[in-house]
Amino acid sequence: MAFDIPKETYSGAIREVIIGEGDKAVTIGGQNAMTLCGFEGEFPNRPKIAMEVYDERPENWAEAVMEPFADVIDDPVKWALKNVNEYGAQIICLQLSSTDPNTKDTSPDAAAQLAKSIAQAISVPLVVYGSGNVEKDVAVLKKVAEVCEGKNLLLGPVVEENYRQIGAAAIAFKHCIAAQTPIDVNMAKQLNILLENLGVPPDKIVIDPSTGALGYGIEYSYSVMERDRLAALSQNDAKMQMPIICDMGKEAWKARESKIPLDEEPTYGDITKRGLLWETVTAMDLLMAGADILVMRHPKSVDVIKKIINDMF
Amino acid sequence: MALTGIQIFKLLPKTNCKECGEPTCLAFAMKLAAGKAELASCPYVSDEAKEQLSEASAPPIRGVVIGTGDNSIKVGEELVLYRHEKTFVNPTAIAILIEDSMSDDEIKGKIDQLNNNTYERVGLILKAHLAALRCKSGDAAKFKALVEKVSGMTSDGLILISDSADVIKEAVSVCADKKPLICGATKDTADAFAAIAKESKVPVAIKGSIDDVIEITQKMTAAGIKDIVIDADEASYKDTIKNQIIIRRAALKKKFRPLGFPTISFACDMTDDKLFETTLAAGLINKYAGIVVVSEIDPPSVLALTVNRMNIYTDPQRPMVMDQGVYEFNNPDANSPLLITTNFALTYFIVSAEIEASRVPAWLLIMDTEGMSVLTAWSAGKFVADAMAPFVLKSGISDKLGHKNIIIPGYVAQLSGEFQEELGSEWEVAVGPREAGDIPKYLRKLAGI
Ligand code: SF4
């Protein structure tokens, strides 16, 4: 008996978003079927991996994930170059954690200069994430937008409390925006609507759904992202047809399983492998749920996930 | 695939004898269709009709049990494509691959891992469940010896893998009472495998392209074999996942019986790199594999795979919760600080990981808020001063402390005044950080480190 593959028909497609400029530019999105369903749709752009760079020496990182960066950890530009040239990063994600007023309170000017130096040095696009401090991120990301005019950065996290100011700067200096909401379909949609009403072109918006890690809320991210995608593709909801970025490296490496030494949990096995698996499995879940950009940390997990992306898309 | 009342009616005697308690056979049929009556109430249904009715009411994906007793495990019976629709039913069984070419030490190592690498999380036991024994030597006697040996070492279920029905037949003869899954029949060996499955009453796995699989399951079903597992692995991971999706969809959306069976997938054969393999196995848990066979279940792999399985198979509607009570971190004493938060498991995991990482000894009170996070519980009136104060006072924590200071989450700073009032003047309420990530800094500062 002949068997016809039961196919779904989709009425919508994810928008293509371009990050970076000139020959550094990378396109994400563009697919018109649910993830892994290449047999019933087009996937013109594979998901991309952005590797993290911090603007300060990280504190409390597991040994395993400090080691690959030991020689560059105090020099973010070199760190970014190493990620691109040695570890094959397709995008760099600069994490401006030191701008947090509760820690070093690095000035917007200094942060913006650093972003500019990195953007100029590397051959791939740049994502710039503020510290997550709602007020300070306004000052920092506005300055970054201005100083890096024309670089077409992806700026985030832009949240409901600060989207006006950062959105206006992104429009003025032509950057993309990572719109971050708590893990929830309707809130993501609401912020996209606000940004569009402000005048941000829809093909300059990327959804940041707030990402959990394996064992720490990944099931919420997984299902909300699947529902985001069903809304965009099956229900043709134009306000949800943006690609998705998952800022997940920090979540995976924060997990207890990635950090707790063997002498404190004698049954947990090798700490390095634990950390790596925590990052790769978190990444795998998010990829399968529909991520277009994964922000990752360790070069070894990046390797694994790159191979999987090449096999799977 | 439930039948309609009319379809059921056609299978009834149509005598309207009323013995079922209904005025007519049609009325009875309608009640049956609605699930409000039992077929057994009608003494006159034919055996043939019974068969057809039970077939029709069977789940769209068959449940298959491997092993016996407490350690048996059921796969299949899934009802949805996406976990937000409804809880996934029977968690993927993880199997460790053992081959007859391995040394005794290697075999013992694998079985030790199967038996010992067990973890607990929110009251659930996390472990791998099956030993997948593969005949690599082609030697039936050697394989049989391996099966006998492993049978004696673990009470977990077994999978017996060989392309040769003769090899399987020999091996089954020493462990049929353990109800192993025999694996895997192809188009060419389907009859021989079916004969073993029937005679020894064991489930059977079959393999091939989707078209082959359909042909084999139809043949086996016709021969009266019900417990079938499908191996639809392909050379590429992409095609393997595609098959998993197609099988699940055909069974659920098209009610296509020939594909209405759980699946097995061999992550162990997809790569030599262990990190890569475990990650692929995690993906197979997400996308519908009933059983995943892996070559390594060392502690990190078991933790990653079973936590992933737990996350994917949890009820999407009901949050995981922790028991209400007092939790200790880093060996606290009477002078250690006291914190309070809600019993949403995710809140607990994140807060506890940070307290632990701070190295500061501390007490944590977990209050039952029906699994709501701090802000949600606060706005729902469950994590509010007049509920929290009695809980703290009755928790018995006062007996353990030499002080009466309590730290509340920064997100509910607004309730500190009222909480203070409710607790009484000998207590002092402090407002902690909003984000769990800032807890270590906060606690260290408090401890003067
Ligand atoms: S007992 Fe059976 S035959 Fe009699 S009325 Fe009911 S359904 Fe019909």
mmCIF file of C-alpha atoms in Angstrom, chain A residues 1-3 5-8 10 34-40 59-60 100 102-103 213-220 222-223 226-227 230 254-257 259-261 264-265 267-271 273-274 276-278 280-281 284-285 288 300-301 304-305 307-308 311-313, chain B residues 81-84 117 119 121 210-211 214 218 236-238 241-242 245-246 249-250 253-254 256 258-259 271 273-276 278-280 282-284 286-287 296 298-301 303-304 307-308 311-312 314 316 319-320 344 346 349-350 353-354 356-357 359 437 440-441 444:
data_model
loop_
_atom_site.group_PDB
_atom_site.id
_atom_site.type_symbol
_atom_site.label_atom_id
_atom_site.label_comp_id
_atom_site.label_asym_id
_atom_site.label_seq_id
_atom_site.Cartn_x
_atom_site.Cartn_y
_atom_site.Cartn_z
ATOM 1 C CA MET A 1 0.000 0.000 0.000
ATOM 2 C CA ALA A 2 1.331 3.381 -0.944
ATOM 3 C CA PHE A 3 1.915 5.645 2.002
ATOM 4 C CA ILE A 5 3.616 11.347 4.197
ATOM 5 C CA PRO A 6 1.122 13.292 6.305
ATOM 6 C CA LYS A 7 2.171 16.875 5.631
ATOM 7 C CA GLU A 8 1.089 20.069 7.325
ATOM 8 C CA TYR A 10 1.553 26.465 6.751
ATOM 9 C CA MET A 34 8.076 23.985 11.858
ATOM 10 C CA THR A 35 11.651 23.197 12.871
ATOM 11 C CA LEU A 36 12.888 19.772 11.685
ATOM 12 C CA CYS A 37 10.108 19.621 9.111
ATOM 13 C CA GLY A 38 12.321 20.315 6.102
ATOM 14 C CA PHE A 39 10.221 17.802 4.161
ATOM 15 C CA GLU A 40 7.339 20.248 4.029
ATOM 16 C CA GLU A 59 33.550 35.699 38.337
ATOM 17 C CA ASN A 60 32.443 32.301 39.596
ATOM 18 C CA ASP A 100 25.590 47.080 35.883
ATOM 19 C CA ASN A 102 25.429 47.348 41.214
ATOM 20 C CA THR A 103 28.871 46.133 40.166
ATOM 21 C CA ALA A 213 18.458 25.886 31.067
ATOM 22 C CA LEU A 214 18.185 22.134 31.213
ATOM 23 C CA GLY A 215 16.618 21.355 34.595
ATOM 24 C CA TYR A 216 15.949 25.049 35.166
ATOM 25 C CA GLY A 217 12.840 25.826 33.174
ATOM 26 C CA ILE A 218 13.871 24.537 29.749
ATOM 27 C CA GLU A 219 10.431 22.937 29.408
ATOM 28 C CA TYR A 220 8.806 26.361 29.567
ATOM 29 C CA TYR A 222 10.638 24.695 24.741
ATOM 30 C CA SER A 223 6.862 24.867 24.736
ATOM 31 C CA GLU A 226 6.959 25.888 19.826
ATOM 32 C CA ARG A 227 3.805 27.894 20.400
ATOM 33 C CA LEU A 230 2.844 27.665 15.557
ATOM 34 C CA LYS A 254 24.871 28.755 35.964
ATOM 35 C CA ALA A 255 23.162 25.419 36.606
ATOM 36 C CA ARG A 256 24.217 23.610 39.733
ATOM 37 C CA GLU A 257 25.152 20.570 37.634
ATOM 38 C CA LYS A 259 29.348 24.075 38.659
ATOM 39 C CA ILE A 260 29.316 21.774 41.635
ATOM 40 C CA PRO A 261 32.674 20.026 42.159
ATOM 41 C CA GLU A 264 30.682 17.914 46.950
ATOM 42 C CA GLU A 265 28.548 15.651 44.757
ATOM 43 C CA THR A 267 27.959 10.691 42.362
ATOM 44 C CA TYR A 268 27.822 13.387 39.673
ATOM 45 C CA GLY A 269 30.877 12.401 37.641
ATOM 46 C CA ASP A 270 33.318 14.550 35.702
ATOM 47 C CA ILE A 271 32.524 18.239 36.177
ATOM 48 C CA LYS A 273 31.669 16.809 30.902
ATOM 49 C CA ARG A 274 28.687 17.789 33.042
ATOM 50 C CA LEU A 276 29.542 20.703 28.456
ATOM 51 C CA LEU A 277 26.522 18.412 28.326
ATOM 52 C CA TRP A 278 24.439 20.942 30.206
ATOM 53 C CA THR A 280 24.829 21.113 24.501
ATOM 54 C CA VAL A 281 21.564 19.557 25.668
ATOM 55 C CA MET A 284 19.692 21.033 21.434
ATOM 56 C CA ASP A 285 16.332 21.589 23.119
ATOM 57 C CA MET A 288 14.521 21.821 18.186
ATOM 58 C CA LYS A 300 33.642 22.412 22.586
ATOM 59 C CA SER A 301 29.881 22.600 22.978
ATOM 60 C CA VAL A 304 29.036 19.732 18.852
ATOM 61 C CA ILE A 305 26.053 21.968 18.177
ATOM 62 C CA LYS A 307 27.862 19.624 13.695
ATOM 63 C CA ILE A 308 24.293 18.924 14.746
ATOM 64 C CA ASP A 311 23.204 17.398 10.148
ATOM 65 C CA MET A 312 19.752 18.605 11.073
ATOM 66 C CA PHE A 313 19.055 21.572 8.779
ATOM 67 C CA LEU B 81 2.627 16.039 18.890
ATOM 68 C CA TYR B 82 3.444 19.028 21.084
ATOM 69 C CA ARG B 83 3.897 18.865 24.826
ATOM 70 C CA HIS B 84 1.908 22.051 25.475
ATOM 71 C CA ASN B 117 23.652 5.724 38.376
ATOM 72 C CA TYR B 119 19.402 10.266 40.954
ATOM 73 C CA ARG B 121 14.900 15.223 41.682
ATOM 74 C CA ILE B 210 8.796 3.648 6.350
ATOM 75 C CA ASP B 211 7.287 1.615 3.507
ATOM 76 C CA ILE B 214 4.275 -0.536 7.165
ATOM 77 C CA GLN B 218 0.659 -5.220 8.761
ATOM 78 C CA SER B 236 21.348 10.941 8.632
ATOM 79 C CA TYR B 237 20.025 12.399 11.862
ATOM 80 C CA LYS B 238 17.766 14.690 9.864
ATOM 81 C CA ILE B 241 14.005 12.748 13.099
ATOM 82 C CA LYS B 242 11.843 13.124 10.008
ATOM 83 C CA ILE B 245 7.765 12.935 13.172
ATOM 84 C CA ILE B 246 6.054 11.118 10.298
ATOM 85 C CA ARG B 249 1.794 12.186 12.919
ATOM 86 C CA ALA B 250 0.471 9.278 10.864
ATOM 87 C CA LYS B 253 -3.560 12.567 12.903
ATOM 88 C CA LYS B 254 -4.394 9.882 10.344
ATOM 89 C CA PHE B 256 -2.874 4.996 10.612
ATOM 90 C CA PRO B 258 0.445 0.242 10.694
ATOM 91 C CA LEU B 259 2.548 3.035 12.236
ATOM 92 C CA THR B 271 28.814 8.854 16.185
ATOM 93 C CA ASP B 273 32.039 11.184 20.015
ATOM 94 C CA LYS B 274 30.308 10.718 23.383
ATOM 95 C CA LEU B 275 29.371 14.353 23.883
ATOM 96 C CA PHE B 276 27.814 14.399 20.445
ATOM 97 C CA THR B 278 24.425 12.134 24.315
ATOM 98 C CA THR B 279 23.245 15.376 22.730
ATOM 99 C CA LEU B 280 21.696 13.485 19.802
ATOM 100 C CA ALA B 282 18.538 14.143 24.092
ATOM 101 C CA GLY B 283 17.108 15.298 20.769
ATOM 102 C CA LEU B 284 15.565 11.877 20.225
ATOM 103 C CA ASN B 286 12.337 15.418 22.460
ATOM 104 C CA LYS B 287 11.266 14.088 19.121
ATOM 105 C CA GLU B 296 27.493 5.540 27.632
ATOM 106 C CA ASP B 298 28.271 7.673 32.987
ATOM 107 C CA PRO B 299 26.907 10.078 35.623
ATOM 108 C CA PRO B 300 27.012 13.258 33.491
ATOM 109 C CA SER B 301 25.195 11.544 30.599
ATOM 110 C CA LEU B 303 21.967 13.334 34.562
ATOM 111 C CA ALA B 304 21.671 15.265 31.307
ATOM 112 C CA VAL B 307 16.719 15.602 33.501
ATOM 113 C CA ASN B 308 15.920 16.390 29.872
ATOM 114 C CA ASN B 311 11.533 18.286 31.660
ATOM 115 C CA ILE B 312 9.984 17.178 28.369
ATOM 116 C CA THR B 314 6.304 16.973 32.823
ATOM 117 C CA PRO B 316 2.731 21.481 31.009
ATOM 118 C CA PRO B 319 4.131 23.214 37.794
ATOM 119 C CA MET B 320 6.500 20.921 39.631
ATOM 120 C CA PHE B 344 7.590 26.437 42.676
ATOM 121 C CA LEU B 346 12.034 26.106 39.426
ATOM 122 C CA PHE B 349 16.227 25.010 42.069
ATOM 123 C CA ILE B 350 17.518 28.418 41.123
ATOM 124 C CA ALA B 353 21.803 26.579 43.531
ATOM 125 C CA GLU B 354 22.789 30.167 44.310
ATOM 126 C CA GLU B 356 24.875 26.641 47.690
ATOM 127 C CA ALA B 357 27.277 28.429 45.379
ATOM 128 C CA ARG B 359 29.192 28.777 50.381
ATOM 129 C CA GLY B 437 21.899 35.487 40.727
ATOM 130 C CA PRO B 440 25.707 34.916 46.681
ATOM 131 C CA LYS B 441 26.914 38.509 46.787
ATOM 132 C CA ARG B 444 28.605 36.959 51.475
#
